Coordinates of C-alpha atoms in Angstrom, one line a residue:
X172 CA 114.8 103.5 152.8
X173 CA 112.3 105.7 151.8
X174 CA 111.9 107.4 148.3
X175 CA 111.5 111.0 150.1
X176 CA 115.0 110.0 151.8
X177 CA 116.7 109.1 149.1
X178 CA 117.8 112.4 148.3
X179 CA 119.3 115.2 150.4
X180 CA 116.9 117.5 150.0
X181 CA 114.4 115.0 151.3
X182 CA 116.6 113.9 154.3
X183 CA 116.9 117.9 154.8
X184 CA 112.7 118.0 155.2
X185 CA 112.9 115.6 157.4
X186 CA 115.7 117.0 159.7
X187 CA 113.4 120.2 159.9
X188 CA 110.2 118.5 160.8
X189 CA 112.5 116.6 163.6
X190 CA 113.7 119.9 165.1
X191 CA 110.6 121.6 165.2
X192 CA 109.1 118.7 166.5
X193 CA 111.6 117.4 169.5
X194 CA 113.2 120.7 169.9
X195 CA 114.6 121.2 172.2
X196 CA 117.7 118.8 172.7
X197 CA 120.7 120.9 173.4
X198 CA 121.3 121.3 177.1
X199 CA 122.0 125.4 176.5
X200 CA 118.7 125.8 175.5
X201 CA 116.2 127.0 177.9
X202 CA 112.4 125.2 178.1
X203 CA 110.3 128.3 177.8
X204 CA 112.1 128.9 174.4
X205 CA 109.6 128.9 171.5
X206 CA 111.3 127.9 167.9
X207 CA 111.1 128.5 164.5
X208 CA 112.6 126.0 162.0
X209 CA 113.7 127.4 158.2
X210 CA 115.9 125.7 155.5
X211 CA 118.1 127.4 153.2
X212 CA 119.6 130.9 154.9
X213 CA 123.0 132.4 155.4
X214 CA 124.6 135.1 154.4
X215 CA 126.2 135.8 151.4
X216 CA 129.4 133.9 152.0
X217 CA 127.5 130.8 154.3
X218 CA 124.1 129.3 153.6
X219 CA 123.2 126.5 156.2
X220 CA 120.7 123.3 155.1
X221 CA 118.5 124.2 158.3
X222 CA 118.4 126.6 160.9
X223 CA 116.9 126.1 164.5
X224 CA 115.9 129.8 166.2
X225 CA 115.3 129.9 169.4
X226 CA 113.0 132.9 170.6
X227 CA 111.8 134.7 173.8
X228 CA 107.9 133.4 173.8
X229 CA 106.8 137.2 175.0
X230 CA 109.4 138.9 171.9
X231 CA 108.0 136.3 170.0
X232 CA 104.7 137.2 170.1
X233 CA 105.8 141.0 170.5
X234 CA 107.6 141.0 166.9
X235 CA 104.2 139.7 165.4
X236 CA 103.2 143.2 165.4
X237 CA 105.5 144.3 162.3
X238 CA 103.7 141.8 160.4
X239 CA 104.7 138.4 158.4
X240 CA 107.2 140.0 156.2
X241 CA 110.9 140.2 157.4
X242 CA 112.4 143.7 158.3
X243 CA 115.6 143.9 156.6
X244 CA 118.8 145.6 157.7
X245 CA 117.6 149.1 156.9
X246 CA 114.4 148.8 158.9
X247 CA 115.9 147.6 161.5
X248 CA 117.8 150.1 161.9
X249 CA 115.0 152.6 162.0
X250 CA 113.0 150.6 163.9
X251 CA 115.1 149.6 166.6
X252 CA 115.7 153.7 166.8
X253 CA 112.6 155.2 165.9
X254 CA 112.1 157.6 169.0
X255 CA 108.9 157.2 171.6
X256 CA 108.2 161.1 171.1
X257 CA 108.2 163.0 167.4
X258 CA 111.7 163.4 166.7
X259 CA 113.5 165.0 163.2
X260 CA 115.1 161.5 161.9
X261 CA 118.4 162.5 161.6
X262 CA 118.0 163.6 165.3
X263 CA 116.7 160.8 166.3
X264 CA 118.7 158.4 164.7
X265 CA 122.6 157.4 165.1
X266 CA 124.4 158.2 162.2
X267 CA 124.2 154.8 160.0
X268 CA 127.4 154.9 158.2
X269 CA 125.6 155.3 154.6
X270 CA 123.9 157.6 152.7
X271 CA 120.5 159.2 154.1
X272 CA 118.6 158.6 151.7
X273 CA 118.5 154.9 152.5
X274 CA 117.7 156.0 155.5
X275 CA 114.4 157.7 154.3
X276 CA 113.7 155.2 151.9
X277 CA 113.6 152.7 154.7
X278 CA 111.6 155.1 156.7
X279 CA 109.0 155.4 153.8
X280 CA 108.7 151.8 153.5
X281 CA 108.2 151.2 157.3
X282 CA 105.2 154.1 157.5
X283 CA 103.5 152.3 154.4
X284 CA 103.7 149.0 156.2
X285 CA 101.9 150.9 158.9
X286 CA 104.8 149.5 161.6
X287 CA 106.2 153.7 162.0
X288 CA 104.9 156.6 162.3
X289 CA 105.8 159.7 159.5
X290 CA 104.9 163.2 159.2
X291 CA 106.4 166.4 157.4
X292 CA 106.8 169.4 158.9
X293 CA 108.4 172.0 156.7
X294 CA 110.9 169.9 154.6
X295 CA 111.7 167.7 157.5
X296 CA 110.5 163.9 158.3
X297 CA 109.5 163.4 161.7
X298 CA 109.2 160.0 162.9
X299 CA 107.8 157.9 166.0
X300 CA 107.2 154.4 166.9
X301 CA 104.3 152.3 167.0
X302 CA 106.2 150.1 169.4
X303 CA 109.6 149.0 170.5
X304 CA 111.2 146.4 168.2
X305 CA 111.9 143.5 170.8
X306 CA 114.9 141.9 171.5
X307 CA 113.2 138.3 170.3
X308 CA 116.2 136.4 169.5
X309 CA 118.1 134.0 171.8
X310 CA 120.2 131.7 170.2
X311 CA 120.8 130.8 166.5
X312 CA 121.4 126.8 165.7
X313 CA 122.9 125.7 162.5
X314 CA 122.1 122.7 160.8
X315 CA 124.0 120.9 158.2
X316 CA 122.7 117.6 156.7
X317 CA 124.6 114.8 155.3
X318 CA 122.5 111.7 155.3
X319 CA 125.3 109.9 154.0
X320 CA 128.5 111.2 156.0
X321 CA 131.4 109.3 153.7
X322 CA 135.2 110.4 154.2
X323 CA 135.0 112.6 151.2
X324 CA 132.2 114.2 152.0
X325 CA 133.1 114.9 155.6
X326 CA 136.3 116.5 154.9
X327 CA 134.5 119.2 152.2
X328 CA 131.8 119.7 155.3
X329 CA 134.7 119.8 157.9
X330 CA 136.4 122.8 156.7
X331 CA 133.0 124.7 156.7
X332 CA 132.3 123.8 160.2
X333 CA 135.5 125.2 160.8
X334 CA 134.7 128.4 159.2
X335 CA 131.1 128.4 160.9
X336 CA 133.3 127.6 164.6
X337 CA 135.8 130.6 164.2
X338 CA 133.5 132.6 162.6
X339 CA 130.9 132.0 164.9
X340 CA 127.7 133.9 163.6
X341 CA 125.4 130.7 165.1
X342 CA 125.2 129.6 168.9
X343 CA 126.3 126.2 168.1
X344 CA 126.7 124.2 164.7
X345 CA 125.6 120.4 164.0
X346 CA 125.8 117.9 161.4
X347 CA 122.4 115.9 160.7
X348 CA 123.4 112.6 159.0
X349 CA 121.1 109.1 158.5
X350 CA 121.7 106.5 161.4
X351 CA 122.9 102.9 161.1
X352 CA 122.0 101.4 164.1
X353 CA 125.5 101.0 164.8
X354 CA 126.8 100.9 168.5
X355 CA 129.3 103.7 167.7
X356 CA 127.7 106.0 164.7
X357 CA 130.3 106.3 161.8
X358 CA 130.4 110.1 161.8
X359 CA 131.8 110.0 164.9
X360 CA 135.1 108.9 163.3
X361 CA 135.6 111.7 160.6
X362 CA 137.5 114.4 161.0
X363 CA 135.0 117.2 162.0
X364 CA 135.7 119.7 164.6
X365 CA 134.9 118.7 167.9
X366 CA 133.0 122.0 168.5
X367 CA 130.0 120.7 166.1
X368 CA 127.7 118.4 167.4
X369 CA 126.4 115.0 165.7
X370 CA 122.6 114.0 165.2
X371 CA 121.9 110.6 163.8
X372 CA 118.4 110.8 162.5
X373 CA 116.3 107.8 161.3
X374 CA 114.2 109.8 158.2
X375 CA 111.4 107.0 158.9
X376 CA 111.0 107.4 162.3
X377 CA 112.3 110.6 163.1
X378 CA 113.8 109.5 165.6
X379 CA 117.0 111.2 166.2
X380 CA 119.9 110.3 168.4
X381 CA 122.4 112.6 169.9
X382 CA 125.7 111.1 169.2
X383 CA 127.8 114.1 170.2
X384 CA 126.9 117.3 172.3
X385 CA 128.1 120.9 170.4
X386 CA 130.1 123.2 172.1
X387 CA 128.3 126.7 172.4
X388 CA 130.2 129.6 170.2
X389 CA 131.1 133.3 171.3
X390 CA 128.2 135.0 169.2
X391 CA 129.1 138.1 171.3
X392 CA 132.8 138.2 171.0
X393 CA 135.1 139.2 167.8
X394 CA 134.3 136.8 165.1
X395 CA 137.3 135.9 162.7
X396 CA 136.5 135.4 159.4
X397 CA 138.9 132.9 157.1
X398 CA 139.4 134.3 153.5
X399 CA 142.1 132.0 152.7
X400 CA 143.9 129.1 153.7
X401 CA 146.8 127.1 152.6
X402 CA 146.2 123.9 151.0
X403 CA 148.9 122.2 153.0
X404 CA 151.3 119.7 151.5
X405 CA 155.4 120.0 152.5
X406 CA 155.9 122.8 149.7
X407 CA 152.5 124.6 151.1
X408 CA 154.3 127.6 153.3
X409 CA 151.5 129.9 152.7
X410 CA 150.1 131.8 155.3
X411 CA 146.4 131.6 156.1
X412 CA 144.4 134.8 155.9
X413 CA 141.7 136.1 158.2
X414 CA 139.9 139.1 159.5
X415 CA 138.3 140.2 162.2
X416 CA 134.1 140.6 162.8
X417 CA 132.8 143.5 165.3
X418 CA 130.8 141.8 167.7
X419 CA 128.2 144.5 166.4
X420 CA 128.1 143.5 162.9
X421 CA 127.4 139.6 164.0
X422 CA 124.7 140.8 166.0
X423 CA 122.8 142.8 163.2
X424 CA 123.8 139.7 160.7
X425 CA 121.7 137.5 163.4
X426 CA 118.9 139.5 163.7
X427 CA 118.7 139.7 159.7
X428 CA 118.7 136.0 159.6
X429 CA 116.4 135.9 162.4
X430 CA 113.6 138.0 160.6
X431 CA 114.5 135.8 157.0
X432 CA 113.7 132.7 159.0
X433 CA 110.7 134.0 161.2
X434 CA 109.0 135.1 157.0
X435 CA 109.7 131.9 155.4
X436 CA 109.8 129.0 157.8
X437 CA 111.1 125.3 155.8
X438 CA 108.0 124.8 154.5
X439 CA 108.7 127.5 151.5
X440 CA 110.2 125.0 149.9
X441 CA 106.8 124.9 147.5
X442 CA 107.7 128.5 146.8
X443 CA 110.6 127.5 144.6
X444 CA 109.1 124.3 143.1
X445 CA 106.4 123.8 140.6
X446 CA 103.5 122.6 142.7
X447 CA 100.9 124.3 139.2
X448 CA 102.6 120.7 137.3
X449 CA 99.6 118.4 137.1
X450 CA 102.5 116.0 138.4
X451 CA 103.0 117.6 141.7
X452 CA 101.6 115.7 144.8
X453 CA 102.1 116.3 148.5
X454 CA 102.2 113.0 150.7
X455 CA 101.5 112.9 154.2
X456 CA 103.6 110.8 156.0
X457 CA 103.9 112.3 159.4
X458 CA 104.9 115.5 157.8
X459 CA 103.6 116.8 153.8
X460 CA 106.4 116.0 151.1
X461 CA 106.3 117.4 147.6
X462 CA 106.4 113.7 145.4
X463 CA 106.9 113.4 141.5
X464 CA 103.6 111.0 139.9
X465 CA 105.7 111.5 136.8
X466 CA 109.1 109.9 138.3
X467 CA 107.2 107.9 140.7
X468 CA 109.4 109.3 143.7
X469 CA 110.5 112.4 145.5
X470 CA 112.2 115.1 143.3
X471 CA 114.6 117.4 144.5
X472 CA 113.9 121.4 144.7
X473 CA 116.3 121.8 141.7
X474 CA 114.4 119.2 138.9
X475 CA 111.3 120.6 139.9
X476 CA 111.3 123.4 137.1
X477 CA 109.6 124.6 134.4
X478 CA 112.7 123.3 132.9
X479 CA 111.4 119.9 133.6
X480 CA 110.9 117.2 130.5
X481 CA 108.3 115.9 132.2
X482 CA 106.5 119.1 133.5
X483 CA 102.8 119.7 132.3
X484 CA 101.0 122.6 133.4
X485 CA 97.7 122.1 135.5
X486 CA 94.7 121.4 132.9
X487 CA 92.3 124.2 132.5
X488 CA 89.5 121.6 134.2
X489 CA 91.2 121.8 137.2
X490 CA 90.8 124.8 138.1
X491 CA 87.5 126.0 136.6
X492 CA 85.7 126.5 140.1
X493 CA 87.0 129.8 141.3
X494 CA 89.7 130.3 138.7
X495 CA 91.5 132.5 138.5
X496 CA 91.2 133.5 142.8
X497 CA 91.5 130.3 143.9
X498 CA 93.6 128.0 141.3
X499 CA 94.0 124.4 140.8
X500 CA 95.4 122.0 143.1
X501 CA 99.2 123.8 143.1
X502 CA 97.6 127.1 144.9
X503 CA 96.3 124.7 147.2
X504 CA 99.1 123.5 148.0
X505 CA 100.6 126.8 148.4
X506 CA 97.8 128.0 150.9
X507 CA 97.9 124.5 152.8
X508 CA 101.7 124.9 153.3
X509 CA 101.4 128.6 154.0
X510 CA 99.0 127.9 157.0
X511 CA 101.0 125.6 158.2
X512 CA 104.0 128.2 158.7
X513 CA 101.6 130.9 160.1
X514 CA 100.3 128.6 163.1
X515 CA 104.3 128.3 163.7
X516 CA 104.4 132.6 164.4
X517 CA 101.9 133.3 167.4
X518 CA 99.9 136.3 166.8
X519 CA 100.6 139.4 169.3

């Protein structure tokens, strides 16, 4: 085993360079479909290890136009609206549910990104679009990795694949965990739902084995949402509770996390790290992986602070050519990284 696998975090790097590498697998997707790989996303009561998008090519290249950044809810909500002709805003758009001045505030801040048009006449904003926002998103795939997939650990992951199946926000959910060469892979014996597929990856190799085929999810029926649940045991009578998800609100929830994953890729992870330690390396070992000369090993995203014992900021030597524009090896890094994620969004 590997140092950069010892660790979760390091199995989940891996699991993302497999995916954007072999993708596709799953026999629902379709082979035109272009895909972007990110780590980390969710919404505020799910966050998935890795998520696998898979995009319309031509949308793809369409949504380019509204630059790197992500469009949040509120622009896209203008944006997906903004009229073809000059139109009063509140005209033009359907009423959003919430106060105007969002509205306008998001309307503002898609005319300074130069993706609307704005103009005043009188005391009204009139707006009009550059171009129509495309419809670029096919299918969400949700990722969880467990290198080592023990009975504990799969009954804490199987009730949030249950939540993730009724709930279901992504097209179909996996669980990523290490092979053992084994003729029948472990995981196939825990309890998990039999709607979430099973990868067996080898974090050496990458190569990754498809133990069990995922069922695909309604994303464009009612979603139903668990709050609570009874804990079960023969005193346990408690109902369970729930509520239902508009078909509506899943799909505006998707194409949030679409536009999250299409700005940050996996390879952000330097973002939250401290690649300016003079301690910080990147290996290449089919793929670049942050490593620890301190700890002699991979580090995990969370030890990798300022907060650090062992953390020793970059020595002024360093980056005396072209300080401060250009830094020391840790913007390097940074720029490497980020180029690597750009060549991953084609350019309309």
């Amino acid at each position: 085993m590997t140092a950069d696998a010892e660790t979760e975090f390091g199995f989940e790097l891996r699991t993302c360079r497999w995916a954007e590498r072999e993708w596709p697998v799953a026999r629902a997707t379709r082979d035109d479909a272009a895909v972007l790989v990110a780590r980390q996303l969710g919404t505020r009561r799910r966050r998935w290890d890795t998520l696998v998008v898979e995009c319309d090519p031509d949308g793809l290249r369409e949504r380019a136009r509204f630059g790197e950044e992500r469009l949040n809810g509120d622009l896209l909500y203008v944006l997906r609206h903004a009229p073809a002709e000059w139109a009063y805003y509140r005209e033009a758009l359907p009423d959003p549910g919430y106060p105007w001045r969002y509205v306008r505030e998001a309307i503002h801040d898609a005319a300074d990104r130069g993706v609307l048009e704005r103009r005043r006449r009188g005391n009204r904003i009139e707006i009009r679009r550059k171009w129509p926002y495309p419809d670029w998103l096919r299918r969400i795939v949700a990722i969880e990795n467990k290198p080592d997939l023990d009975a504990s650990a799969a009954r804490a992951l199987g009730s949030q694949l249950e939540h993730d199946v009724a709930m279901a926000l992504a097209d179909e959910v996996w669980v990523a965990t290490r092979a053992t060469g084994e003729r029948v892979e472990p995981a196939l014996f825990e309890d998990l739902p039999v709607e979430a597929g099973i990868l067996a990856l080898d974090p050496e190799s990458l190569d990754g084995e498809v133990t069990w085929y995922p069922r695909s999810l309604a994303v464009d029926e009612p979603g139903t949402r668990i709050l609570d649940r009874p804990a079960g045991g023969e005193r346990d009578a408690s109902a369970a509770r729930f509520e239902y998800v508009d078909p509506a609100e899943k799909a505006a929830t998707r194409r949030e996390i679409a536009e999250r994953a299409y700005e940050r890729g996996w390879r952000s992870f330097v973002d939250t790290m401290r690649p300016d330690c003079r301690h910080f390396e990147l290996h290449a070992r089919e793929q670049l992986l942050p490593r620890c000369a301190a700890k002699g090993r991979a580090q995990t995203a969370a030890e990798c602070a300022g907060s650090c014992p062992e953390f020793e900021p970059e020595p002024p030597a360093w980056r005396t050519r072209g300080w401060p524009i250009e830094g020391g090896p840790g913007k390097r890094y940074k720029r490497l990284l980020a180029g690597r994620r750009r060549r991953r969004r084609p350019g309309p």
